[in-house]
Every structure is written in structure tokens, then in C-alpha cells.
XYZ file of C-alpha atoms in Angstrom:
318
model
C 98.433 123.945 82.819
C 100.551 126.459 84.708
C 103.675 124.996 86.326
C 105.352 125.692 89.666
C 108.974 125.297 90.690
C 109.510 122.293 92.952
C 111.419 123.462 96.028
C 115.105 124.156 95.392
C 115.124 122.278 92.068
C 115.016 123.470 88.469
C 111.964 121.277 87.869
C 108.776 123.157 86.981
C 105.875 120.765 87.437
C 102.180 120.822 86.585
C 99.732 121.109 89.530
C 98.717 117.495 88.935
C 101.052 114.540 88.486
C 100.142 110.990 87.480
C 100.256 108.675 90.508
C 101.246 105.125 89.639
C 100.426 103.311 92.906
C 97.199 101.630 91.769
C 98.636 100.495 88.424
C 101.019 98.224 90.315
C 98.014 95.892 90.632
C 97.263 93.388 93.383
C 98.964 90.457 95.106
C 101.099 92.531 97.456
C 100.519 94.145 100.869
C 99.147 97.482 99.592
C 97.768 96.426 96.232
C 94.568 97.685 94.619
C 93.363 94.405 93.148
C 93.764 93.183 89.571
C 94.725 95.843 87.046
C 94.909 95.636 83.247
C 98.333 96.871 82.067
C 96.952 98.123 78.753
C 94.435 100.267 80.632
C 97.297 101.595 82.788
C 99.375 102.475 79.727
C 96.388 104.198 78.128
C 95.755 106.163 81.367
C 99.369 107.367 81.528
C 99.352 108.447 77.889
C 96.033 110.236 78.297
C 97.374 112.174 81.292
C 100.476 113.206 79.339
C 98.422 114.155 76.270
C 96.305 116.403 78.515
C 99.395 118.252 79.739
C 100.613 116.440 82.876
C 104.428 116.588 82.931
C 105.434 114.229 85.758
C 104.795 110.687 86.979
C 105.237 109.537 90.566
C 105.832 105.845 91.180
C 107.793 103.655 93.635
C 109.786 100.451 93.450
C 107.394 98.724 95.849
C 104.201 99.444 93.860
C 103.334 95.994 92.545
C 106.835 94.947 93.652
C 108.516 96.497 90.619
C 105.548 96.166 88.296
C 104.430 99.807 88.361
C 107.866 101.016 87.253
C 107.862 98.486 84.404
C 104.416 99.652 83.235
C 105.562 103.286 83.324
C 108.536 102.361 81.113
C 106.248 100.612 78.604
C 103.919 103.613 78.483
C 106.781 106.013 77.756
C 108.429 103.912 75.057
C 108.476 105.918 71.860
C 107.044 109.127 73.355
C 108.895 112.247 72.266
C 107.650 114.449 75.151
C 108.930 112.434 78.094
C 107.694 113.545 81.528
C 109.747 113.876 84.680
C 109.915 110.557 86.524
C 109.836 110.446 90.327
C 110.282 107.191 92.248
C 111.112 106.013 95.763
C 113.245 103.633 97.817
C 113.329 102.049 101.316
C 110.447 99.566 100.957
C 111.905 96.244 99.859
C 110.560 92.718 99.406
C 111.711 89.108 99.421
C 111.092 86.107 97.152
C 107.868 85.381 99.058
C 106.603 88.928 98.177
C 106.782 89.979 101.822
C 107.673 93.669 102.232
C 110.168 95.144 104.680
C 112.139 98.352 105.262
C 115.782 99.234 104.734
C 117.736 102.476 104.580
C 121.156 100.827 104.600
C 123.530 102.216 101.979
C 123.986 98.946 100.062
C 120.234 98.337 99.967
C 119.454 101.846 98.685
C 122.155 101.543 96.021
C 120.716 98.213 94.901
C 117.266 99.771 94.752
C 118.310 102.719 92.592
C 120.017 100.435 90.079
C 116.940 98.186 89.916
C 114.629 101.183 89.423
C 116.816 102.625 86.653
C 116.722 99.248 84.928
C 112.953 98.794 85.247
C 112.218 102.365 84.182
C 114.727 102.075 81.324
C 116.276 105.484 82.037
C 119.763 106.741 82.898
C 118.790 109.292 85.572
C 115.818 109.565 87.942
C 114.492 113.142 88.140
C 113.440 112.928 91.816
C 114.429 110.067 94.107
C 112.642 109.873 97.457
C 112.872 107.949 100.711
C 109.422 106.347 100.807
C 109.083 105.893 104.588
C 111.424 106.974 107.415
C 111.891 103.395 108.604
C 113.960 102.303 110.430
C 114.144 105.735 112.028
C 117.680 105.058 113.299
C 118.929 104.643 109.702
C 117.457 107.856 108.257
C 120.854 109.589 108.209
C 122.533 106.656 106.446
C 119.793 106.507 103.830
C 119.804 110.261 103.191
C 123.602 110.386 102.955
C 123.379 107.651 100.316
C 120.774 109.597 98.318
C 123.031 112.667 98.452
C 125.912 110.613 97.053
C 123.685 109.175 94.303
C 122.857 112.762 93.323
C 126.559 113.664 93.189
C 127.140 110.592 91.007
C 124.395 111.615 88.563
C 122.154 108.613 89.176
C 119.417 110.975 90.368
C 118.866 114.696 89.706
C 117.136 115.702 92.941
C 116.360 114.038 96.269
C 113.312 114.207 98.506
C 111.418 112.361 101.217
C 107.941 111.028 101.848
C 105.987 110.644 105.105
C 108.606 112.475 107.214
C 107.692 114.641 110.211
C 109.324 117.997 111.005
C 111.898 116.520 113.378
C 113.000 113.989 110.736
C 113.188 116.714 108.087
C 115.472 118.749 110.349
C 117.754 115.739 110.841
C 118.312 115.133 107.147
C 118.581 118.860 106.319
C 121.859 118.875 108.263
C 123.280 116.419 105.702
C 121.907 117.743 102.393
C 119.083 120.052 101.249
C 115.640 118.462 100.854
C 114.046 119.249 97.488
C 110.591 117.923 98.357
C 108.310 116.227 100.831
C 105.474 113.913 99.878
C 102.852 113.816 102.663
C 99.268 112.507 102.689
C 96.896 115.471 102.481
C 93.175 115.545 101.872
C 89.887 116.751 103.318
C 89.798 113.442 105.201
C 93.390 113.782 106.485
C 94.313 117.478 106.794
C 96.712 117.013 109.754
C 99.865 118.186 107.913
C 98.441 121.733 107.864
C 99.464 122.266 111.500
C 103.247 121.891 111.450
C 104.549 120.156 108.359
C 103.247 122.412 105.568
C 104.314 125.675 107.304
C 107.791 124.210 107.923
C 108.160 123.242 104.255
C 107.054 126.691 103.124
C 109.580 128.391 105.433
C 112.405 126.109 104.253
C 111.722 126.136 100.487
C 110.853 122.436 100.484
C 108.480 121.582 97.644
C 105.356 119.653 98.627
C 103.705 117.059 96.397
C 100.731 115.684 98.279
C 99.386 112.172 97.825
C 95.874 110.748 98.152
C 94.084 114.128 97.724
C 90.885 112.160 96.955
C 91.615 109.791 99.858
C 92.161 106.772 97.606
C 88.849 107.138 95.794
C 86.652 108.037 98.777
C 85.997 111.579 97.543
C 85.406 110.830 93.871
C 81.630 110.591 94.186
C 81.839 107.032 92.829
C 82.279 105.271 96.161
C 79.344 103.506 97.829
C 79.006 101.103 100.797
C 78.200 98.346 98.267
C 81.346 98.992 96.276
C 83.479 98.911 99.430
C 81.836 95.633 100.505
C 82.742 94.138 97.118
C 86.415 95.162 97.119
C 88.629 92.160 96.314
C 90.632 90.738 99.219
C 93.888 92.081 97.747
C 92.626 95.679 97.751
C 94.225 97.334 100.810
C 91.268 99.712 101.215
C 88.973 96.857 102.253
C 90.324 96.918 105.820
C 91.137 100.626 106.114
C 89.226 102.478 108.871
C 88.245 105.370 106.547
C 86.372 102.844 104.379
C 84.577 101.314 107.369
C 81.808 102.616 109.620
C 81.421 105.054 111.231
C 83.959 106.930 109.082
C 82.621 105.655 105.766
C 79.220 107.367 106.131
C 80.882 110.621 107.193
C 83.290 110.516 104.237
C 80.528 109.771 101.720
C 78.543 112.697 103.144
C 81.603 114.886 102.492
C 81.845 113.524 98.934
C 78.197 114.474 98.445
C 78.959 118.075 99.474
C 81.848 118.155 96.994
C 79.467 116.870 94.324
C 77.060 119.750 95.004
C 79.883 122.308 94.782
C 81.338 120.743 91.648
C 77.999 120.632 89.850
C 77.876 124.434 89.794
C 81.135 124.503 87.816
C 80.727 121.312 85.775
C 83.486 119.740 87.875
C 83.608 116.303 89.485
C 83.725 115.827 93.293
C 87.275 114.517 92.846
C 88.329 117.713 91.107
C 86.891 119.747 93.995
C 88.794 117.579 96.514
C 92.074 118.012 94.617
C 91.541 121.765 94.137
C 91.039 122.086 97.914
C 94.552 120.702 98.539
C 96.092 122.890 95.826
C 94.770 126.111 97.373
C 97.230 125.735 100.260
C 100.211 128.002 99.405
C 102.699 125.425 100.724
C 101.519 122.796 98.212
C 103.367 122.656 94.906
C 101.274 119.925 93.305
C 99.119 116.860 93.929
C 99.624 113.242 92.917
C 96.481 111.837 91.354
C 96.051 108.202 90.366
C 94.151 106.947 87.353
C 93.491 103.338 86.361
C 92.022 104.124 82.923
C 91.740 107.130 80.567
C 88.197 107.940 81.719
C 89.340 108.341 85.335
C 92.125 110.663 84.178
C 89.652 112.781 82.203
C 87.461 113.037 85.320
C 90.164 114.702 87.427
C 92.356 116.682 85.022
C 90.289 119.869 85.434
C 91.487 120.219 89.033
C 94.754 121.665 87.742
C 93.034 124.918 86.719
C 89.966 124.931 88.992
C 89.803 127.393 91.898
C 87.323 127.272 94.777
C 85.782 130.584 95.836
C 85.662 131.765 99.453
C 82.020 130.819 99.940
C 82.755 127.244 98.834
C 85.812 127.042 101.078
C 83.655 128.257 103.977
C 81.041 125.567 103.205
C 83.704 122.873 103.292
C 85.254 124.354 106.462
C 81.875 124.293 108.215
C 81.397 120.619 107.320
C 84.830 119.731 108.727
C 84.131 121.539 111.990
C 80.734 119.860 112.413
C 82.027 116.408 111.351
C 85.574 116.074 112.707
């Protein structure tokens, strides 16, 4: 796979990165239900064997568990990928999550992540959510100091708007932004992506398949049978009337993909990658087969007729 430079960094990353949210498992606020760790490890290794050169995780995924699984998967591998993780979402002994961007909290988080990941330096360390908003400057200043100290190589943010990006830019350059971006949620096209392009901020988008909705494997029956600890069960995009609209979109992607021997998910990911502001997309996989079903998106390009077809659907079904 061709690589692209991530913002102002020296990191050259593949168009697809392995997203480690779902492999954190269930039993926390944004879990995906029970997950087999051996399947997760196999999925990570399959992605790396197929050429992916970065993994994106977060401390809060599975309340530390995702980072631990990533470390197990990488044990003994000679071609280690870049590792990206995040701070600011914390939890207590009752597994209840909260937010903190206080300096001491962020420092505690980076040390815990380094320990769980079993590494000496994190390649990209990101503020997960800009909450509390009043503490953004304190959190970003702390990340800048952690970079100076060599704990992290580069620093970025996730889920920030333009105004928040401008605030932290005054303190230290922003290497990357991680926004949600998909055919279901294209809102960042208006302001955020152009701003990042103008300011040399790399963009790694998350949920390009809208958490499984655009894979072609989702059905109303499957949604109805989600376990209670799968956060998607109560998400509006997985409920009517949006569910029927989204499955209709997935069906269109299936038709387009069939002409190229590509999956609907690969079409959905390729659509996000065609935006010139986007450096790469984070794509989750819970087993090797899922990884194999999306890896082609890294090289796949949609033609103008196909883009027009998709555009017409979005206009008719806002």
C-alpha cells in the first residue's frame, strides 16, 4: 500500500490503520459486547501481514484492555507498526467513565498506556475528547511537554471543532485530527476538513463504515439481537427511521462494489479516502476474515460515475 505523510510529522502511514476500539470488548459504556482476545490478536496480525503499518487504540477501550491486547499481538513481531493511543477519558473502580484534561491526570494516563502497551514511546498521543472544554489548554500544554520529554513522538486531537483547534494551535502545532467521517456522517466536510488541509493537520478518520452499518452484513434482525453491552443497540443510526435508510445506502455500495469485486465496506472506506484532506482511515476488525474483507479499500478508487451515484443518493435521502 502507498503511504502518506501524516501532517507535520515524519510518519508515513498506510491509507488504512487497524482500529482497536471493538477489541476492547464489552462491560463498559461504549463496549461492543464479548470479544475473544485470540481472535483480536489474529486480526491485528493479519492486518499487519497485509501491509497495514499503524494501530489506533485508546486507554478507555475496554478500560485498558484494548491496549493490553495490542501489546500481546505485537510481542515477538519484528516489523512493529506505529502505535497511536489517546487520553482524557478516565474511569473509576466501578468502571464508570469520566473526563479529565488536568496535567496530573494526563501524565498518569500516559504512564499507564506505556506500561500496558509495553513500549517506551507512543508514536502519536491524542486528546480523545475536548472535555472539559475549559481544560483544553491545560491538557494540550501537558501533551506538548510529554513530547519534549520523549514520552510521545507526536501529538494530535480527536473530535475537536475548528475553534478548539485554533485554541490549541497557539500552544503547540497539531500533527493530526481524528474526526468521525462516513457516508452516514459527512458533516466534517464543511469546515473541519478544509481547515486541516490549509493548516497541514493530518486527518485520520474514524468509523468510515459507520460502526458496521455500511458493511453489507447488517440487518434489522442482527441489530435487534445485539447484546445489551453493545453501544450500537441504542444508537439512533441503528434505529428506525435511520436504519432502513442506512441499509438502503449499504445496498447501493454493494451494487457498486460488485462490479469491482469489492465489498460494500471497501466502497464506504474508499469514499472517505477520496477527500484530499484525509490522510487515512481507521478500520476496525474483530477477526482475520473481517480484516480481509476491508483491506482492498487502501488501493481501491471510485470513478466519477460511482461518486455521482452516491452523491445522488445522499441528496435524495438526507
